[in-house]
Coordinates of C-alpha atoms and ligand atoms in Angstrom, one line a residue:
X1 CA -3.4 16.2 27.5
X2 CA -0.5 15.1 29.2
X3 CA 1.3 16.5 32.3
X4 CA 4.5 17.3 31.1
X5 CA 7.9 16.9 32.6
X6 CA 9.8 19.2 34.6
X7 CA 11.8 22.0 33.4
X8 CA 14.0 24.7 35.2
X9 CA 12.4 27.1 37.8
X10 CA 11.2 30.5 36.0
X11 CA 14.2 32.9 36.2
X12 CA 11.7 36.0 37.2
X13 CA 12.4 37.8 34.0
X14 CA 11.9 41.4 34.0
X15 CA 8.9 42.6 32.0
X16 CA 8.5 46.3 30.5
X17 CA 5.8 48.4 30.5
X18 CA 3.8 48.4 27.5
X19 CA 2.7 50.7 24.8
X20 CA 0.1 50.6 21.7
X21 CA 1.8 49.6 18.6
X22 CA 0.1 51.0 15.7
X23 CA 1.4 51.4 12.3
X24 CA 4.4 49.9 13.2
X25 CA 5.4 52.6 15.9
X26 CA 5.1 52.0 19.4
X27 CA 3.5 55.0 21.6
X28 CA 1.1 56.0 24.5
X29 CA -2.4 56.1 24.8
X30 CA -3.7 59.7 23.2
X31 CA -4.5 60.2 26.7
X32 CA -1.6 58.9 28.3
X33 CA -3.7 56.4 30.5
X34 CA -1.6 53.2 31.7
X35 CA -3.3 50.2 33.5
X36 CA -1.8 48.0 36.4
X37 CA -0.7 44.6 35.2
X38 CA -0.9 41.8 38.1
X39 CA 1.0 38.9 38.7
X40 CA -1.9 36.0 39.7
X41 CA 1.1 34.7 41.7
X42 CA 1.6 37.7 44.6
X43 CA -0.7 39.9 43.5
X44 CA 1.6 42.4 43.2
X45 CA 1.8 44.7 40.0
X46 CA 4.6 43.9 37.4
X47 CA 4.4 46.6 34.9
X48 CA 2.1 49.1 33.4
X49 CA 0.1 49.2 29.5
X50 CA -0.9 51.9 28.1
X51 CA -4.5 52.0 28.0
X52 CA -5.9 53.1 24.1
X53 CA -8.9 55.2 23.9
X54 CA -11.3 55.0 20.9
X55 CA -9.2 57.4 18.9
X56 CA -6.2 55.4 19.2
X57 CA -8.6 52.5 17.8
X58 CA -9.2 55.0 14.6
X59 CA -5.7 55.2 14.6
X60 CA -5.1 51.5 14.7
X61 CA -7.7 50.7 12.1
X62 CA -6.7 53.5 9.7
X63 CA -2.8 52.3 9.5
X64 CA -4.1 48.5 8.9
X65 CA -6.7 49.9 6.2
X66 CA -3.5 51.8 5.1
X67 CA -1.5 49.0 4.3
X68 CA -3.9 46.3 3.4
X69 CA -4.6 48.6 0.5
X70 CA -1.4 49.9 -0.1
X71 CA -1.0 46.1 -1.4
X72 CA 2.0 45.8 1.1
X73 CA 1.5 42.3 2.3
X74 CA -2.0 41.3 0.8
X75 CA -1.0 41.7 -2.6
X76 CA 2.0 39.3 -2.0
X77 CA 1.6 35.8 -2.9
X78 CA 1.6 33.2 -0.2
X79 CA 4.5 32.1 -0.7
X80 CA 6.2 35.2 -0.2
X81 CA 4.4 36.0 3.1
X82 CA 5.1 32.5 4.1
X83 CA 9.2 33.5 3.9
X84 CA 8.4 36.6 6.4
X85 CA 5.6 34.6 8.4
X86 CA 9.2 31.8 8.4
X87 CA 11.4 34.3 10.3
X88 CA 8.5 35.5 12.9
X89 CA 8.6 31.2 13.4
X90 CA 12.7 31.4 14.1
X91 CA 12.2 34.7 16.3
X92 CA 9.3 33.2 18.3
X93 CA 11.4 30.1 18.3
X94 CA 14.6 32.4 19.9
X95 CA 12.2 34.3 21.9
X96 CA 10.2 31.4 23.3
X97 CA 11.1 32.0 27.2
X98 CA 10.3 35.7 26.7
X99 CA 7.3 34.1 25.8
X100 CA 6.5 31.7 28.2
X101 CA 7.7 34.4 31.1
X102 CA 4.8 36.8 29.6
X103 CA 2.3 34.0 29.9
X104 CA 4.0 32.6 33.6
X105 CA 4.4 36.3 34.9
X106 CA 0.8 37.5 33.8
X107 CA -1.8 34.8 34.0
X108 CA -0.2 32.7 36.6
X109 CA -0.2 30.0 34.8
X110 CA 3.0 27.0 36.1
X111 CA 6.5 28.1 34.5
X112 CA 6.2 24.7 32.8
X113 CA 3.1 24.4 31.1
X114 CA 4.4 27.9 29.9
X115 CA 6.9 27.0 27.9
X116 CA 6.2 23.8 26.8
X117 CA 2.4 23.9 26.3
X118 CA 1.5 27.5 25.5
X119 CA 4.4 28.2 23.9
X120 CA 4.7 25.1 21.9
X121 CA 1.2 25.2 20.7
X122 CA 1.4 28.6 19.4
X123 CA 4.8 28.6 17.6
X124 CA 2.8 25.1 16.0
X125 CA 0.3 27.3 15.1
X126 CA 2.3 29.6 13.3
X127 CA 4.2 26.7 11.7
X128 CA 0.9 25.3 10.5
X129 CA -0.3 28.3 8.7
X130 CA 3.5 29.3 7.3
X131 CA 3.1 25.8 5.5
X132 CA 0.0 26.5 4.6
X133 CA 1.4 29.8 2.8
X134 CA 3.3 28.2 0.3
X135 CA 0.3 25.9 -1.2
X136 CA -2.3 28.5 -1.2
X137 CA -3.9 28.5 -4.5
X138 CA -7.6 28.8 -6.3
X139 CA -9.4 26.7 -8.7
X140 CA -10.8 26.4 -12.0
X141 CA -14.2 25.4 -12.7
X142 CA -15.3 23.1 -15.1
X143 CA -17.9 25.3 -17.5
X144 CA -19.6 25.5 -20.9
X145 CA -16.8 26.1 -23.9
X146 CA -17.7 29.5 -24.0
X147 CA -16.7 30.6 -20.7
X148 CA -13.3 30.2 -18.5
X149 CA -13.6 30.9 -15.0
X150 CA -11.5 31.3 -12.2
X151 CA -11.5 31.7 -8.6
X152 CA -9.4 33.8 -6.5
X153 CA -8.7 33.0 -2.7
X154 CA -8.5 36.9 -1.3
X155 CA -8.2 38.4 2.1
X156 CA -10.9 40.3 3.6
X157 CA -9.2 43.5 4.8
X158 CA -8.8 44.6 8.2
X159 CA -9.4 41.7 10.7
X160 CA -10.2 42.7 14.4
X161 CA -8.6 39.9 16.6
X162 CA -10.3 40.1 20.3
X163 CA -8.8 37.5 22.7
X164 CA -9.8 36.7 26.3
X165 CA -7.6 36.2 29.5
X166 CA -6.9 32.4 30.0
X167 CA -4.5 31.6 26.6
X168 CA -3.5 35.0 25.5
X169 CA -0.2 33.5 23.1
X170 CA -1.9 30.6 22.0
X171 CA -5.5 32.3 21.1
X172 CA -3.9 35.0 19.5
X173 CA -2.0 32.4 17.1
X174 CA -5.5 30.7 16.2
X175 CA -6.5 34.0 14.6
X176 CA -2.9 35.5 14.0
X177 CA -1.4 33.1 11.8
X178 CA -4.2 31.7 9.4
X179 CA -5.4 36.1 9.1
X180 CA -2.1 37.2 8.0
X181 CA -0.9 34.3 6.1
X182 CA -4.4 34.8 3.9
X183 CA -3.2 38.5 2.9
X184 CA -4.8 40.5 5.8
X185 CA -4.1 43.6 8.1
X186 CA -4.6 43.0 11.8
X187 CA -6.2 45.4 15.1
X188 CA -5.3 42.6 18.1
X189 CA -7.2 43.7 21.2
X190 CA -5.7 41.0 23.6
X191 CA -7.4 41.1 26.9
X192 CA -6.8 43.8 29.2
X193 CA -5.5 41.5 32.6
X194 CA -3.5 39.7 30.1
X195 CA -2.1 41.9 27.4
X196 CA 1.9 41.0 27.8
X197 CA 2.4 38.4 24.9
X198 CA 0.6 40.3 22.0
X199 CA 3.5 43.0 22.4
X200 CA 6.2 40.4 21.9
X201 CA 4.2 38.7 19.1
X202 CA 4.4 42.5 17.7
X203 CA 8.2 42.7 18.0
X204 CA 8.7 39.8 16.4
X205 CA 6.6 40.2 13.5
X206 CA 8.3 43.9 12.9
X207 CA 11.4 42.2 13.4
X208 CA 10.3 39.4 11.0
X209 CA 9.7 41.7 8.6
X210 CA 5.9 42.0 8.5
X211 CA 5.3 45.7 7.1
X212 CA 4.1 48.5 9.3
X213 CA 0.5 48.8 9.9
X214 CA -0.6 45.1 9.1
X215 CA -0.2 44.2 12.7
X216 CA -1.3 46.3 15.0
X217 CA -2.1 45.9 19.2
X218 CA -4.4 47.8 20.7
X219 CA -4.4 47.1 24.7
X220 CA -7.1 48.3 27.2
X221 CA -10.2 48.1 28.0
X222 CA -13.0 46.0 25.8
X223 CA -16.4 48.1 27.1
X224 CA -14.0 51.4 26.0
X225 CA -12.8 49.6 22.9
X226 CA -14.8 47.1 22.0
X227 CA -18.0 48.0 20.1
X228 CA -16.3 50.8 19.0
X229 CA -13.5 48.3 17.1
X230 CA -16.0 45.9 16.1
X231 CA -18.3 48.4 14.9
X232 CA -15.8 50.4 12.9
X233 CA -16.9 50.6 8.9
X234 CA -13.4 50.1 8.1
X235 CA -13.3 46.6 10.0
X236 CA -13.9 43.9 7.5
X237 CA -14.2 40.5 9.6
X238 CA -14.1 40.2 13.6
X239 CA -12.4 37.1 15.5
X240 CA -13.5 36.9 18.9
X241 CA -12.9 34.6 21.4
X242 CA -14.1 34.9 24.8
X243 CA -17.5 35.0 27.1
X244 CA -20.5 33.8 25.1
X245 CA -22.6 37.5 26.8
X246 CA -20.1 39.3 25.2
X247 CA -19.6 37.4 22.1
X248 CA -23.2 37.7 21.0
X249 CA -23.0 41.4 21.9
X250 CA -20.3 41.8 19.3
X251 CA -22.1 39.4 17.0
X252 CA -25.1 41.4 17.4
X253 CA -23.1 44.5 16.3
X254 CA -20.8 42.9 13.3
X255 CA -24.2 41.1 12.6
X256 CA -26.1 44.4 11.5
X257 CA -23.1 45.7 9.4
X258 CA -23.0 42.1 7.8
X259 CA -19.5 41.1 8.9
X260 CA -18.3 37.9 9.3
X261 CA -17.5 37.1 12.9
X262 CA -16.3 33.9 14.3
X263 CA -17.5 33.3 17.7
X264 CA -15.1 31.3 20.2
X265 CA -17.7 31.7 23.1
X266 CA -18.0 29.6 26.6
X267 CA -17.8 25.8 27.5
X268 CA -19.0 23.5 30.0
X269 CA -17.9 19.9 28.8
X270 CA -18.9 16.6 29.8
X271 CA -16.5 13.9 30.4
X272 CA -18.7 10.9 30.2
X273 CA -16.5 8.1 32.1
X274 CA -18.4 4.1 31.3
X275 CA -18.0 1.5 33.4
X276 CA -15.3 -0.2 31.0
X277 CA -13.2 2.6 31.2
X278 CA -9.6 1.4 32.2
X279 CA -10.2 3.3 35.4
X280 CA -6.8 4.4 36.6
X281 CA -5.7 6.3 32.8
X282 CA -9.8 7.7 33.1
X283 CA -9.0 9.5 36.6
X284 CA -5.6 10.9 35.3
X285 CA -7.7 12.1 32.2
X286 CA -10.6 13.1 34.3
X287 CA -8.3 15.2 37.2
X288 CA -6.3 16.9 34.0
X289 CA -9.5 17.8 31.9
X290 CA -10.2 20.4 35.4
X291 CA -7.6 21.5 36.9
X292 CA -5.7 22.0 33.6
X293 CA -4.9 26.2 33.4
X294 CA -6.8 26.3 37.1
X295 CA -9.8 25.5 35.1
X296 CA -9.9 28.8 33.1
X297 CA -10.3 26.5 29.9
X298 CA -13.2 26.9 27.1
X299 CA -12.7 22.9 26.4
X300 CA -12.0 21.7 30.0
X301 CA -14.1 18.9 31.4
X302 CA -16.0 20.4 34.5
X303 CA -19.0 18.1 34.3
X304 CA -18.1 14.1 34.9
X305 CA -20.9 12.1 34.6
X306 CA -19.9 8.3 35.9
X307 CA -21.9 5.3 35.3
X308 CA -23.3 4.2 38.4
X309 CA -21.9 0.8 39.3
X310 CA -18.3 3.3 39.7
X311 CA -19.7 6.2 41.4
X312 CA -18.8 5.9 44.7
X313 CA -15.4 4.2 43.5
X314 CA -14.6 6.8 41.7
X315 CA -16.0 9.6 44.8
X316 CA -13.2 8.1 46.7
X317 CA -10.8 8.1 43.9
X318 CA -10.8 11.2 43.3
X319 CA -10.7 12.7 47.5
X320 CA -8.0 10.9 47.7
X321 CA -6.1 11.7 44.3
X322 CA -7.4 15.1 43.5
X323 CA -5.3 16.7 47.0
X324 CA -1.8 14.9 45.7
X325 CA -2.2 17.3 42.1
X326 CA 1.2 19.8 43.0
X327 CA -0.5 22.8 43.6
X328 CA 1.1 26.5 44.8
X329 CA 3.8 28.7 43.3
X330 CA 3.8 28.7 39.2
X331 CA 7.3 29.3 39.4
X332 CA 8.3 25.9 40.9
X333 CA 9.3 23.7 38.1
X334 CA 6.7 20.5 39.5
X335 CA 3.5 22.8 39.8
X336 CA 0.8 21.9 37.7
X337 CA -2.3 23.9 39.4
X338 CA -1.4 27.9 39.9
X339 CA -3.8 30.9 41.1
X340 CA -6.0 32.1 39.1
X341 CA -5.7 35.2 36.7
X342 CA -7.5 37.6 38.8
X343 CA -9.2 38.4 41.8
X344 CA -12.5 38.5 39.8
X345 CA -12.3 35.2 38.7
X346 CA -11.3 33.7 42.3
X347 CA -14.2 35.2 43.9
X348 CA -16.5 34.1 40.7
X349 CA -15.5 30.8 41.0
X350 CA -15.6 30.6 45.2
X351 CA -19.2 32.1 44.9
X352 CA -20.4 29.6 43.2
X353 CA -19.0 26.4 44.8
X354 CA -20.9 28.6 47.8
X355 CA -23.9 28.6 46.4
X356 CA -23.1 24.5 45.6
X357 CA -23.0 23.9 49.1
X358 CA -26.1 25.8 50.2
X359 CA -27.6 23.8 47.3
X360 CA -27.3 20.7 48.0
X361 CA -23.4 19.8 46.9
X362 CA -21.4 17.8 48.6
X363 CA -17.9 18.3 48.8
X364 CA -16.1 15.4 48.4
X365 CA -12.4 17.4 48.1
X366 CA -11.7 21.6 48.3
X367 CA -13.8 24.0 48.2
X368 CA -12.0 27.0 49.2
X369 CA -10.0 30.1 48.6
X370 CA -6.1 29.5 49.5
X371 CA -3.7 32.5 51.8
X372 CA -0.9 31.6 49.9
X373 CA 1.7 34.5 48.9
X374 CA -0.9 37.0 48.4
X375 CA -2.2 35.3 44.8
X376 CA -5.6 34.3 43.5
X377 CA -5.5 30.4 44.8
X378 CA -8.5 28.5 44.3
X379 CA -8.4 24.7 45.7
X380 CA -9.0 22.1 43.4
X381 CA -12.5 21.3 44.4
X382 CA -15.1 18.0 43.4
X383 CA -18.6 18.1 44.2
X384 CA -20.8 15.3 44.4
X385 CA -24.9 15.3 44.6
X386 CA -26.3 18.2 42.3
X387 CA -29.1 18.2 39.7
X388 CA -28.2 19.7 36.3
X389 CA -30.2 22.5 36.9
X390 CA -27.6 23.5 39.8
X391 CA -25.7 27.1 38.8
X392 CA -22.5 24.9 39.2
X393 CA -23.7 22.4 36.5
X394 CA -25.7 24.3 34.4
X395 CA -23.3 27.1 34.2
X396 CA -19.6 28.0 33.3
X397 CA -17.4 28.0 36.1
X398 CA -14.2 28.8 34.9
X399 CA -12.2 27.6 37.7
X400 CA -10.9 24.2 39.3
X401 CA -14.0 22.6 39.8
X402 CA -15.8 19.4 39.0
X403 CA -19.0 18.6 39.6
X404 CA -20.0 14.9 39.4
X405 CA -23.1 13.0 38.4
X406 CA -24.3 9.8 37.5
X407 CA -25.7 7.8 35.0
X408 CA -27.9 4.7 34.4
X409 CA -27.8 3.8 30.7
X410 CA -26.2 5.5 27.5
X411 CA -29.3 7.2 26.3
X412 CA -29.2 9.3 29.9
X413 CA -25.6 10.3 30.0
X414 CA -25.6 11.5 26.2
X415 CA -28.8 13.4 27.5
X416 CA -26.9 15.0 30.5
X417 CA -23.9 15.5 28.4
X418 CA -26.6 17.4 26.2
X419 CA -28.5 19.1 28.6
X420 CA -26.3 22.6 28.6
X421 CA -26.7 25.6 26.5
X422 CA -23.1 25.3 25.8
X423 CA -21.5 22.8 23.3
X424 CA -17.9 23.2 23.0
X425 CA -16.3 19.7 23.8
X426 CA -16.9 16.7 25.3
X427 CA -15.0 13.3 26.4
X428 CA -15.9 9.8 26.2
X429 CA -13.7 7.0 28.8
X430 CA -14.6 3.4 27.6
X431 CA -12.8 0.3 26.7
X432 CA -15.8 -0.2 23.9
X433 CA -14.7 1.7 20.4
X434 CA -18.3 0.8 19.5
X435 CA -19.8 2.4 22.0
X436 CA -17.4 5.5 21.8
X437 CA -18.1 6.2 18.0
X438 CA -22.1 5.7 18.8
X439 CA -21.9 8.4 21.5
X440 CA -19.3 10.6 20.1
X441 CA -21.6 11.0 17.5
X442 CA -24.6 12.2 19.4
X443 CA -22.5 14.4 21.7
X444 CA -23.7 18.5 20.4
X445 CA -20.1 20.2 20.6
X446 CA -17.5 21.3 18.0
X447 CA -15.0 18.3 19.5
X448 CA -14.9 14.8 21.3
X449 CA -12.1 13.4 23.0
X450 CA -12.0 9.8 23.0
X451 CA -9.9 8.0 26.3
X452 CA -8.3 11.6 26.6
X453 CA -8.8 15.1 26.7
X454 CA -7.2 18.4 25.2
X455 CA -5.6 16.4 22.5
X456 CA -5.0 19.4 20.2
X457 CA -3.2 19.9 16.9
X458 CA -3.1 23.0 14.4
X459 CA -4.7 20.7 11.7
X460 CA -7.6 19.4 14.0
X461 CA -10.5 22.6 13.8
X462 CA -12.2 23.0 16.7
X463 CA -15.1 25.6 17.7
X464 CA -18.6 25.5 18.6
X465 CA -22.2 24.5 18.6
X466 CA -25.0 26.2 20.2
X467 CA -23.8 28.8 23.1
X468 CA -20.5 27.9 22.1
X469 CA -20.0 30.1 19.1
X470 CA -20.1 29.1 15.5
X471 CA -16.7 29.2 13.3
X472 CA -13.8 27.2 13.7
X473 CA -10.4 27.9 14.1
X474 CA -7.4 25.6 13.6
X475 CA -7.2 24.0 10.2
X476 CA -7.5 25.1 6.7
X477 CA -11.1 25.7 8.1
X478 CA -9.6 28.5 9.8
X479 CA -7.7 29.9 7.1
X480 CA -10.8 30.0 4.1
X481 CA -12.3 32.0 7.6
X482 CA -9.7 35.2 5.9
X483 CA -10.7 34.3 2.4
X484 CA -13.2 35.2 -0.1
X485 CA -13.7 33.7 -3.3
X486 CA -13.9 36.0 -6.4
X487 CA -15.4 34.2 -9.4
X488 CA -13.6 35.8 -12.4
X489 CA -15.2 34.7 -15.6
X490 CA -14.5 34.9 -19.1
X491 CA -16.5 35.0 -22.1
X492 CA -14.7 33.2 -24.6
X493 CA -17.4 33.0 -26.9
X494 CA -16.7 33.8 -31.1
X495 CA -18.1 37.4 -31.7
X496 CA -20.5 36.0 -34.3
X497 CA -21.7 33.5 -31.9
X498 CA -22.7 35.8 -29.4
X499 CA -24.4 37.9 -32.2
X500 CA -26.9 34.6 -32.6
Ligands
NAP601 P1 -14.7 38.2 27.9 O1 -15.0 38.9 29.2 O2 -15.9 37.9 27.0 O3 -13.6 39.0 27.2 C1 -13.1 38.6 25.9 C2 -12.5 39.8 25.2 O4 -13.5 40.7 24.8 C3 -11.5 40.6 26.0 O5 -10.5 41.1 25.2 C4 -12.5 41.8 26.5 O6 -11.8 42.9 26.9 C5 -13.2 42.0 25.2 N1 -14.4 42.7 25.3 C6 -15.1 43.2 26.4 N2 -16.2 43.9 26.1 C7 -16.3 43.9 24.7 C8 -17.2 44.4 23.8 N3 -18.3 45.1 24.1 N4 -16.9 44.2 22.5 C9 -15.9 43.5 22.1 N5 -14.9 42.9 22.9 C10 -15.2 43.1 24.2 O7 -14.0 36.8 28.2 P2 -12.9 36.5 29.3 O8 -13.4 36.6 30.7 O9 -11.6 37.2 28.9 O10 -12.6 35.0 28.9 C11 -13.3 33.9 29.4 C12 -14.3 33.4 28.5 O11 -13.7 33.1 27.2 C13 -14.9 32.1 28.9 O12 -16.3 32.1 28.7 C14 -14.3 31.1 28.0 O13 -15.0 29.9 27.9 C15 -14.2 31.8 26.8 N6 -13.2 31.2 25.9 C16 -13.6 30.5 24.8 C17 -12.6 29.9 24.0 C18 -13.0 29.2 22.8 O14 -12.2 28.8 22.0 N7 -14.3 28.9 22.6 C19 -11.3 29.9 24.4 C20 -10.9 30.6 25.5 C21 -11.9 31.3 26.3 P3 -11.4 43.1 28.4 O15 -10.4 42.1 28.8 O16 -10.8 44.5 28.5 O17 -12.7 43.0 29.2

């Protein structure tokens, strides 16, 4: 990941209240309930969603059943829902500071990585997939004279796409893109703090061309909506991303009516930094891999484990660096660390680094909750001196905090790096390519950065091991995730032969 460059200061772009979009009409909750939407930044309420109820679920999952059988969209070849999935691209393109506002304005995240990380990463992702479209194809299978066969690549049905808080546009494209490109109809349940983007993406589709009822948003509350949605007999494959409690709750459910799920769960990567490192690009890499999105990333690098010779070197590097990160208002073109996305996850995260201190953690920069503006700040905090049974190092944090360790020899930082439940992604700082590919290779998580971090493209799949989720998304992995195979097979044998 790199910090990018400055842009323009966020316009404050007005954002409308929300509504359900199901069947390719937009309308209230059955109930008429509405939920406050916050800005991270103030605090202060910026608009109003209609909250569904379990009916309005029904009502979501009966118009994508509708049209995925209808033959709409999943009976179109790929090539022709790559032309629709083309103009969504464009309109995103056109769209793309509605976009980044809805991402800015509700998670709080700095006007610039708005637009040119979230943004750009998703439309990719679309782009991806829309290529993708127009080589899709099946196979042919070498067999015995007397038979032909054939194998179909067909979509599963209705998909139920569940996304979390922290990358609403881009998390939404991961399961978005590859599900409708394959031929499937869609429920999105975005996140209920964070719900803003998944009605644009609906507009645009719509406006693309995308035919009613195969996309379909549902916003409000997961433990209303949830099981209910991932239960439902007509849901044929569940993507969730999000908490790995309640991602093996839903797996749980989908698990005993045999769907397939892909699980996008919790992190808690080590960033292993060796001695050979070249030092100054390994603290820029280090400092970006936590404070990145305040923290509230599955594949940030919480954990740095440093080789001992370093460890106080790189103790006072980072007191003295970690304070210079721009940090305050998300709407100021040069801010790289914003609030947080709610006040739940700032007193989660300053309840831990509390009980980091009473054990033991010393605090080498941070370590508490900013008055700034009324919003959710969290200061970038290091702590030095735990074990890795700690809460803070054994445990998700979700904020901007690093805890650091050290480490005598490889075989003990590849067991730290290990020593989680979680095994999303790790790093690996070295000047010795040997020693990287030996390591990276031990390392239990779905990806390893080498001298980097967050270096993401739609082709590279990434997902988890362990309490990370199984799955992956990103890739043409993602896309045979919204396939099946249907062996069609001939007998071509003579009549009088099969008489013998
Ligand atoms: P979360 O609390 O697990 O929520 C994720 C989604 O599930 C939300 O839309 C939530 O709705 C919904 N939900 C709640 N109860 C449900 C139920 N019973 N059945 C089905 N869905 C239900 O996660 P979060 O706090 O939003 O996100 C942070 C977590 O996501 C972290 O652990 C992070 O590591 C993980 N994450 C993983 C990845 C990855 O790619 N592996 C990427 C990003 C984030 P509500 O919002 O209404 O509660």
């Amino acid at each position: 990941m790199t910090i990018p460059e400055t842009s323009a200061p966020a316009p404050g772009a007005t954002i409308r209240p929300g509504q359900l979009f199901i069947g390719g009409t937009w309308r209230d909750a059955s109930d008429g309930a509405r939920r406050d939407i916050l800005n991270p930044a103030t605090g202060q309420v910026i608009t109003t969603v209609a909250s569904a109820t379990t009916a309005d679920v029904d009502d979501a999952v009966a118009a994508a059943r509708a049209a995925f059988d209808s033959g709409v969209w999943s009976r179109l070849s790929g090539r022709e829902r790559a032309r629709v999935m083309q103009r969504a691209l464009q309109l995103m393109r056109d769209r793309a500071e509605d976009l980044a506002q809805a991402e800015h304005q509700n998670v709080g995240k700095p006007i610039t990585f708005a637009r040119v990380v979230d943004v750009v990463n998703a439309t990719e992702l679309y782009e991806y997939y829309t290529a993708l479209g127009h080589s899709m194809d099946g196979s042919v299978r070498e067999t015995p004279a007397d038979i032909h066969a054939y194998i179909r690549k067909e979509p599963l049905g209705v998909v139920a796409a569940i996304t979390p808080f922290n990358f609403p546009l881009i998390l939404s494209a991961t399961k978005i893109a590859p599900a409708l490109i394959a031929g499937n109809s869609i429920v999105h349940k975005p996140a209920s703090d964070t719900p803003l983007s998944a009605l644009i993406i609906a507009e645009i589709l719509q406006e693309a061309g995308v035919p009613d009822g195969v996309f379909n948003v549902v916003t409000g509350s997961g433990t209303t909506l949830g099981d209910h949605l991932v239960g439902h007999p007509d849901v044929n494959k569940v993507a969730f991303t999000g908490s790995t409690e309640i991602g093996s709750r839903a797996a749980e459910l989908a698990g005993r009516a045999l769907k397939p799920f892909t699980a996008e769960l919790g992190g808690n990567a080590a960033n292993i930094l060796f001695a050979d490192a070249d030092l100054n690009a390994a603290i820029f890499t280090t400092i970006s891999a936590f404070v990145f999105n305040s923290g509230q990333f599955c594949m940030a690098g919480p954990r740095l484990l440093v080789e001992r010779p370093i460890y106080e070197t790189v103790l006072g590097i980072l007191a003295e660096a970690v304070p210079h990160v721009p940090f305050g208002d998300p709407t100021q073109p040069e801010t790289v660390i914003g609030p947080l996305a709610s006040p739940t996850q700032l007193d989660k995260v300053a309840g831990m680094v509390e009980r980091a201190k009473a054990a033991g953690g010393r605090i080498i920069t941070g370590g508490e909750k900013v008055d700034l503006d009324g919003g959710f700040y969290y200061r970038p905090t290091v702590i030095a001196d735990l074990g890795s049974d700690a809460e803070a190092v054994a445990d998700e944090i979700f904020g901007p905090v690093l805890t650091v360790q050290p480490f005598d020899t490889e075989e003990e930082a590849i067991a730290l790096a290990n020593g989680t439940s979680y095994g999303l992604a790790s790093g690996i700082q070295t000047g010795d390519l040997a020693k990287a590919h030996r390591v990276a290779a031990r390392l239990e998580a779905g990806i390893t950065w080498v001298n980097g971090w967050a270096l993401m493209d739609p082709a590279v799949p990434f997902g988890g091991v362990k309490a990370s989720g199984w799955g992956r998304e990103g890739g043409p992995e993602a896309l045979e995730s919204y396939q099946r195979a249907h062996s069609i097979v001939f007998n071509l044998a003579q009549p009088e032969a099969a008489a013998q």
